[in-house]
């Protein structure tokens, strides 16, 4: 598929996020087929060259878009916002001129900070779906999965006028059942390769170190603006990766000219 020394207050959401890395390692790969951003791009270019560009392929990049065949692209993503720390993050992103992808959480987040949701969707950022209550989708019936996802999409559309087309399953857990519902709802699934387990620490220096360790071209970074140590680590992460030649893009930009395909799982 983002710290100080004070212990993080444990909540049901924190506990769920804390299980993410283990859950993803143990069960994720066995239950779905994933496509890398690079392979999605290559397939789109090949389809265009063959005259077969259509669903899931735009065929060519828009004028002025980043070409991730040439640029050393990486996508910075944040889960489980908005939160009290989001305004500081938005200020950093605006100052650094970085566009990111936010996977929003509904209950006690979107419904608590509606004005922030609107702000998060500005300046080229992309808003995605991280469910309404962070339930593990693979444990739910299709109707329950649909409710978790559709509720979030509907509320975000009311606030911004745009319905999300990307989702990130809680704990990175997905399967054919989840993919089928996502396809019906027009949602592509986005996992990650680089995270800092920021739900378990408030040490910003450690978050920075962990993210840089696993960063690679065409990678997707997962952080959480929900936690106290994460946002202070972001400026240093951006500066360090830029010094290594990286260009920050949103997830759709990382896939372009391929268009995210509903139901499909994308993982670096």
GROMACS .gro file of C-alpha atoms in nm:
model
  268
    1UNK     CA    1   0.000   0.000   0.000
    2UNK     CA    2   0.319   0.955   0.916
    3UNK     CA    3   0.585   1.193   1.569
    4UNK     CA    4   0.728   1.346   1.955
    5UNK     CA    5   0.772   1.108   2.241
    6UNK     CA    6   0.427   1.136   2.400
    7UNK     CA    7   0.216   0.818   2.356
    8UNK     CA    8  -0.069   0.835   2.107
    9UNK     CA    9  -0.418   0.804   2.254
   10UNK     CA   10  -0.558   0.467   2.146
   11UNK     CA   11  -0.901   0.466   1.983
   12UNK     CA   12  -1.095   0.215   1.780
   13UNK     CA   13  -0.970   0.384   1.462
   14UNK     CA   14  -0.611   0.388   1.585
   15UNK     CA   15  -0.629   0.020   1.669
   16UNK     CA   16  -0.766  -0.055   1.325
   17UNK     CA   17  -0.492   0.141   1.156
   18UNK     CA   18  -0.233  -0.026   1.375
   19UNK     CA   19  -0.338  -0.360   1.229
   20UNK     CA   20  -0.305  -0.236   0.872
   21UNK     CA   21   0.052  -0.338   0.795
   22UNK     CA   22   0.012  -0.687   0.937
   23UNK     CA   23  -0.327  -0.740   0.779
   24UNK     CA   24  -0.204  -0.622   0.441
   25UNK     CA   25   0.102  -0.847   0.457
   26UNK     CA   26  -0.089  -1.154   0.565
   27UNK     CA   27  -0.401  -1.138   0.352
   28UNK     CA   28  -0.384  -0.867   0.087
   29UNK     CA   29  -0.190  -1.036  -0.190
   30UNK     CA   30  -0.388  -1.359  -0.182
   31UNK     CA   31  -0.728  -1.212  -0.259
   32UNK     CA   32  -0.693  -0.970  -0.550
   33UNK     CA   33  -0.499  -0.890  -0.865
   34UNK     CA   34  -0.324  -0.553  -0.867
   35UNK     CA   35  -0.180  -0.334  -1.141
   36UNK     CA   36   0.117  -0.103  -1.090
   37UNK     CA   37   0.097   0.263  -1.193
   38UNK     CA   38   0.373   0.203  -1.447
   39UNK     CA   39   0.197  -0.092  -1.608
   40UNK     CA   40  -0.129   0.107  -1.623
   41UNK     CA   41   0.050   0.387  -1.809
   42UNK     CA   42   0.222   0.148  -2.045
   43UNK     CA   43  -0.105  -0.027  -2.127
   44UNK     CA   44  -0.271   0.308  -2.204
   45UNK     CA   45   0.009   0.417  -2.435
   46UNK     CA   46   0.009   0.080  -2.611
   47UNK     CA   47  -0.367   0.095  -2.660
   48UNK     CA   48  -0.332   0.442  -2.808
   49UNK     CA   49  -0.054   0.328  -3.040
   50UNK     CA   50  -0.269   0.033  -3.149
   51UNK     CA   51  -0.568   0.258  -3.206
   52UNK     CA   52  -0.762   0.090  -2.927
   53UNK     CA   53  -0.776   0.365  -2.666
   54UNK     CA   54  -1.107   0.355  -2.484
   55UNK     CA   55  -1.237   0.278  -2.139
   56UNK     CA   56  -0.958   0.302  -1.886
   57UNK     CA   57  -0.729   0.479  -2.130
   58UNK     CA   58  -0.706   0.843  -2.231
   59UNK     CA   59  -0.449   0.774  -2.498
   60UNK     CA   60  -0.249   1.094  -2.448
   61UNK     CA   61  -0.152   1.329  -2.168
   62UNK     CA   62  -0.330   1.665  -2.136
   63UNK     CA   63  -0.124   1.969  -2.230
   64UNK     CA   64   0.110   2.066  -1.949
   65UNK     CA   65   0.065   1.743  -1.755
   66UNK     CA   66   0.357   1.570  -1.588
   67UNK     CA   67   0.487   1.283  -1.800
   68UNK     CA   68   0.581   1.014  -1.548
   69UNK     CA   69   0.766   0.823  -1.819
   70UNK     CA   70   1.019   1.104  -1.807
   71UNK     CA   71   0.978   1.251  -1.457
   72UNK     CA   72   1.067   1.060  -1.141
   73UNK     CA   73   0.712   1.065  -1.005
   74UNK     CA   74   0.585   0.978  -0.659
   75UNK     CA   75   0.237   1.022  -0.508
   76UNK     CA   76   0.185   1.152  -0.157
   77UNK     CA   77  -0.144   1.038  -0.002
   78UNK     CA   78  -0.315   1.098   0.333
   79UNK     CA   79  -0.579   0.880   0.497
   80UNK     CA   80  -0.848   0.932   0.761
   81UNK     CA   81  -0.885   1.309   0.745
   82UNK     CA   82  -0.989   1.576   0.782
   83UNK     CA   83  -0.873   1.644   1.135
   84UNK     CA   84  -0.758   1.928   1.356
   85UNK     CA   85  -0.413   1.897   1.196
   86UNK     CA   86  -0.536   1.932   0.837
   87UNK     CA   87  -0.523   2.317   0.817
   88UNK     CA   88  -0.150   2.310   0.896
   89UNK     CA   89  -0.099   2.041   0.633
   90UNK     CA   90  -0.288   2.238   0.369
   91UNK     CA   91  -0.072   2.542   0.441
   92UNK     CA   92   0.245   2.334   0.395
   93UNK     CA   93   0.121   2.185   0.069
   94UNK     CA   94   0.029   2.525  -0.068
   95UNK     CA   95   0.367   2.672   0.027
   96UNK     CA   96   0.553   2.375  -0.122
   97UNK     CA   97   0.326   2.367  -0.430
   98UNK     CA   98   0.256   1.996  -0.385
   99UNK     CA   99  -0.065   1.825  -0.494
  100UNK     CA  100  -0.174   1.520  -0.297
  101UNK     CA  101  -0.452   1.263  -0.279
  102UNK     CA  102  -0.670   1.260   0.033
  103UNK     CA  103  -0.867   0.947   0.124
  104UNK     CA  104  -1.138   1.088   0.348
  105UNK     CA  105  -1.304   0.924   0.646
  106UNK     CA  106  -1.669   1.003   0.708
  107UNK     CA  107  -1.788   0.972   1.068
  108UNK     CA  108  -1.628   1.229   1.302
  109UNK     CA  109  -1.420   1.362   1.013
  110UNK     CA  110  -1.608   1.466   0.699
  111UNK     CA  111  -1.922   1.531   0.903
  112UNK     CA  112  -1.722   1.723   1.166
  113UNK     CA  113  -1.510   1.938   0.933
  114UNK     CA  114  -1.718   2.011   0.620
  115UNK     CA  115  -1.536   2.337   0.544
  116UNK     CA  116  -1.202   2.155   0.553
  117UNK     CA  117  -1.330   1.900   0.302
  118UNK     CA  118  -1.397   2.183   0.059
  119UNK     CA  119  -1.050   2.328   0.118
  120UNK     CA  120  -0.882   1.989   0.074
  121UNK     CA  121  -1.032   1.957  -0.274
  122UNK     CA  122  -0.871   2.281  -0.393
  123UNK     CA  123  -0.530   2.357  -0.546
  124UNK     CA  124  -0.528   2.044  -0.759
  125UNK     CA  125  -0.564   1.797  -0.472
  126UNK     CA  126  -0.777   1.487  -0.527
  127UNK     CA  127  -1.037   1.360  -0.281
  128UNK     CA  128  -1.086   0.987  -0.244
  129UNK     CA  129  -1.296   0.753  -0.029
  130UNK     CA  130  -1.173   0.578   0.288
  131UNK     CA  131  -1.526   0.464   0.392
  132UNK     CA  132  -1.768   0.619   0.636
  133UNK     CA  133  -1.672   0.436   0.957
  134UNK     CA  134  -1.344   0.255   0.873
  135UNK     CA  135  -1.495  -0.093   0.890
  136UNK     CA  136  -1.295  -0.379   0.738
  137UNK     CA  137  -1.473  -0.424   0.407
  138UNK     CA  138  -1.376  -0.787   0.352
  139UNK     CA  139  -1.579  -0.879   0.662
  140UNK     CA  140  -1.896  -0.713   0.534
  141UNK     CA  141  -2.181  -0.815   0.309
  142UNK     CA  142  -2.201  -0.640  -0.031
  143UNK     CA  143  -2.488  -0.419   0.084
  144UNK     CA  144  -2.286  -0.308   0.387
  145UNK     CA  145  -1.981  -0.235   0.170
  146UNK     CA  146  -2.199  -0.031  -0.061
  147UNK     CA  147  -2.335   0.172   0.231
  148UNK     CA  148  -1.986   0.244   0.370
  149UNK     CA  149  -1.864   0.371   0.034
  150UNK     CA  150  -2.175   0.537  -0.104
  151UNK     CA  151  -2.239   0.735   0.214
  152UNK     CA  152  -1.894   0.893   0.195
  153UNK     CA  153  -1.918   0.960  -0.178
  154UNK     CA  154  -2.259   1.124  -0.139
  155UNK     CA  155  -2.147   1.356   0.141
  156UNK     CA  156  -1.832   1.461  -0.042
  157UNK     CA  157  -2.032   1.530  -0.356
  158UNK     CA  158  -2.272   1.748  -0.156
  159UNK     CA  159  -1.979   1.949  -0.018
  160UNK     CA  160  -1.763   1.979  -0.329
  161UNK     CA  161  -1.983   1.904  -0.629
  162UNK     CA  162  -1.756   1.615  -0.724
  163UNK     CA  163  -1.801   1.248  -0.649
  164UNK     CA  164  -1.482   1.054  -0.563
  165UNK     CA  165  -1.356   0.801  -0.817
  166UNK     CA  166  -1.080   0.656  -0.597
  167UNK     CA  167  -1.101   0.460  -0.273
  168UNK     CA  168  -0.861   0.309  -0.025
  169UNK     CA  169  -0.987   0.007   0.170
  170UNK     CA  170  -0.928   0.022   0.547
  171UNK     CA  171  -0.620  -0.179   0.642
  172UNK     CA  172  -0.556  -0.235   0.271
  173UNK     CA  173  -0.795  -0.530   0.280
  174UNK     CA  174  -0.982  -0.602  -0.039
  175UNK     CA  175  -1.107  -0.901  -0.234
  176UNK     CA  176  -1.329  -0.988  -0.530
  177UNK     CA  177  -1.643  -0.900  -0.335
  178UNK     CA  178  -1.511  -0.553  -0.250
  179UNK     CA  179  -1.387  -0.504  -0.606
  180UNK     CA  180  -1.730  -0.589  -0.748
  181UNK     CA  181  -1.901  -0.327  -0.533
  182UNK     CA  182  -1.632  -0.071  -0.617
  183UNK     CA  183  -1.687  -0.135  -0.986
  184UNK     CA  184  -2.059  -0.078  -0.944
  185UNK     CA  185  -1.993   0.250  -0.763
  186UNK     CA  186  -1.727   0.374  -1.007
  187UNK     CA  187  -1.438   0.351  -0.760
  188UNK     CA  188  -1.083   0.240  -0.837
  189UNK     CA  189  -0.888   0.101  -0.538
  190UNK     CA  190  -0.553   0.252  -0.443
  191UNK     CA  191  -0.302   0.079  -0.214
  192UNK     CA  192   0.054   0.184  -0.129
  193UNK     CA  193   0.416   0.073  -0.098
  194UNK     CA  194   0.555   0.324   0.151
  195UNK     CA  195   0.423   0.404   0.498
  196UNK     CA  196   0.560   0.512   0.834
  197UNK     CA  197   0.324   0.343   1.083
  198UNK     CA  198   0.247   0.694   1.206
  199UNK     CA  199  -0.050   0.560   1.402
  200UNK     CA  200   0.203   0.410   1.645
  201UNK     CA  201   0.443   0.699   1.707
  202UNK     CA  202   0.457   1.077   1.742
  203UNK     CA  203   0.825   1.095   1.647
  204UNK     CA  204   0.834   1.314   1.336
  205UNK     CA  205   1.201   1.236   1.270
  206UNK     CA  206   1.124   0.864   1.268
  207UNK     CA  207   0.832   0.917   1.030
  208UNK     CA  208   1.064   1.108   0.798
  209UNK     CA  209   1.326   0.833   0.812
  210UNK     CA  210   1.078   0.553   0.742
  211UNK     CA  211   0.923   0.727   0.442
  212UNK     CA  212   1.257   0.802   0.279
  213UNK     CA  213   1.373   0.445   0.334
  214UNK     CA  214   1.101   0.291   0.115
  215UNK     CA  215   1.043   0.570  -0.137
  216UNK     CA  216   1.088   0.474  -0.501
  217UNK     CA  217   0.986   0.592  -0.844
  218UNK     CA  218   0.615   0.544  -0.922
  219UNK     CA  219   0.559   0.482  -0.553
  220UNK     CA  220   0.260   0.574  -0.339
  221UNK     CA  221   0.326   0.709   0.011
  222UNK     CA  222   0.068   0.659   0.286
  223UNK     CA  223   0.053   0.901   0.579
  224UNK     CA  224  -0.225   1.017   0.813
  225UNK     CA  225  -0.289   1.383   0.888
  226UNK     CA  226  -0.490   1.251   1.181
  227UNK     CA  227  -0.184   1.201   1.405
  228UNK     CA  228   0.017   1.465   1.588
  229UNK     CA  229   0.363   1.371   1.463
  230UNK     CA  230   0.277   1.341   1.095
  231UNK     CA  231   0.221   1.694   0.968
  232UNK     CA  232   0.547   1.830   1.120
  233UNK     CA  233   0.732   1.560   0.924
  234UNK     CA  234   0.584   1.656   0.587
  235UNK     CA  235   0.802   1.959   0.494
  236UNK     CA  236   1.122   1.761   0.548
  237UNK     CA  237   0.987   1.464   0.354
  238UNK     CA  238   0.895   1.686   0.060
  239UNK     CA  239   1.230   1.866   0.060
  240UNK     CA  240   1.433   1.544   0.092
  241UNK     CA  241   1.250   1.365  -0.188
  242UNK     CA  242   1.271   1.668  -0.416
  243UNK     CA  243   1.645   1.676  -0.351
  244UNK     CA  244   1.652   1.317  -0.478
  245UNK     CA  245   1.483   1.428  -0.801
  246UNK     CA  246   1.124   1.328  -0.728
  247UNK     CA  247   0.821   1.507  -0.872
  248UNK     CA  248   0.506   1.496  -0.657
  249UNK     CA  249   0.185   1.403  -0.837
  250UNK     CA  250  -0.165   1.291  -0.746
  251UNK     CA  251  -0.267   0.930  -0.796
  252UNK     CA  252  -0.457   1.005  -1.122
  253UNK     CA  253  -0.150   1.190  -1.251
  254UNK     CA  254   0.069   0.893  -1.158
  255UNK     CA  255  -0.151   0.665  -1.371
  256UNK     CA  256  -0.198   0.904  -1.664
  257UNK     CA  257  -0.272   0.873  -1.947
  258UNK     CA  258  -0.457   0.571  -1.806
  259UNK     CA  259  -0.778   0.663  -1.628
  260UNK     CA  260  -0.838   0.485  -1.296
  261UNK     CA  261  -1.060   0.188  -1.376
  262UNK     CA  262  -1.351   0.120  -1.137
  263UNK     CA  263  -1.303  -0.196  -0.934
  264UNK     CA  264  -0.939  -0.236  -1.027
  265UNK     CA  265  -0.668  -0.239  -0.759
  266UNK     CA  266  -0.360  -0.022  -0.811
  267UNK     CA  267  -0.050  -0.093  -0.604
  268UNK     CA  268   0.316  -0.002  -0.672
   0.00000   0.00000   0.00000
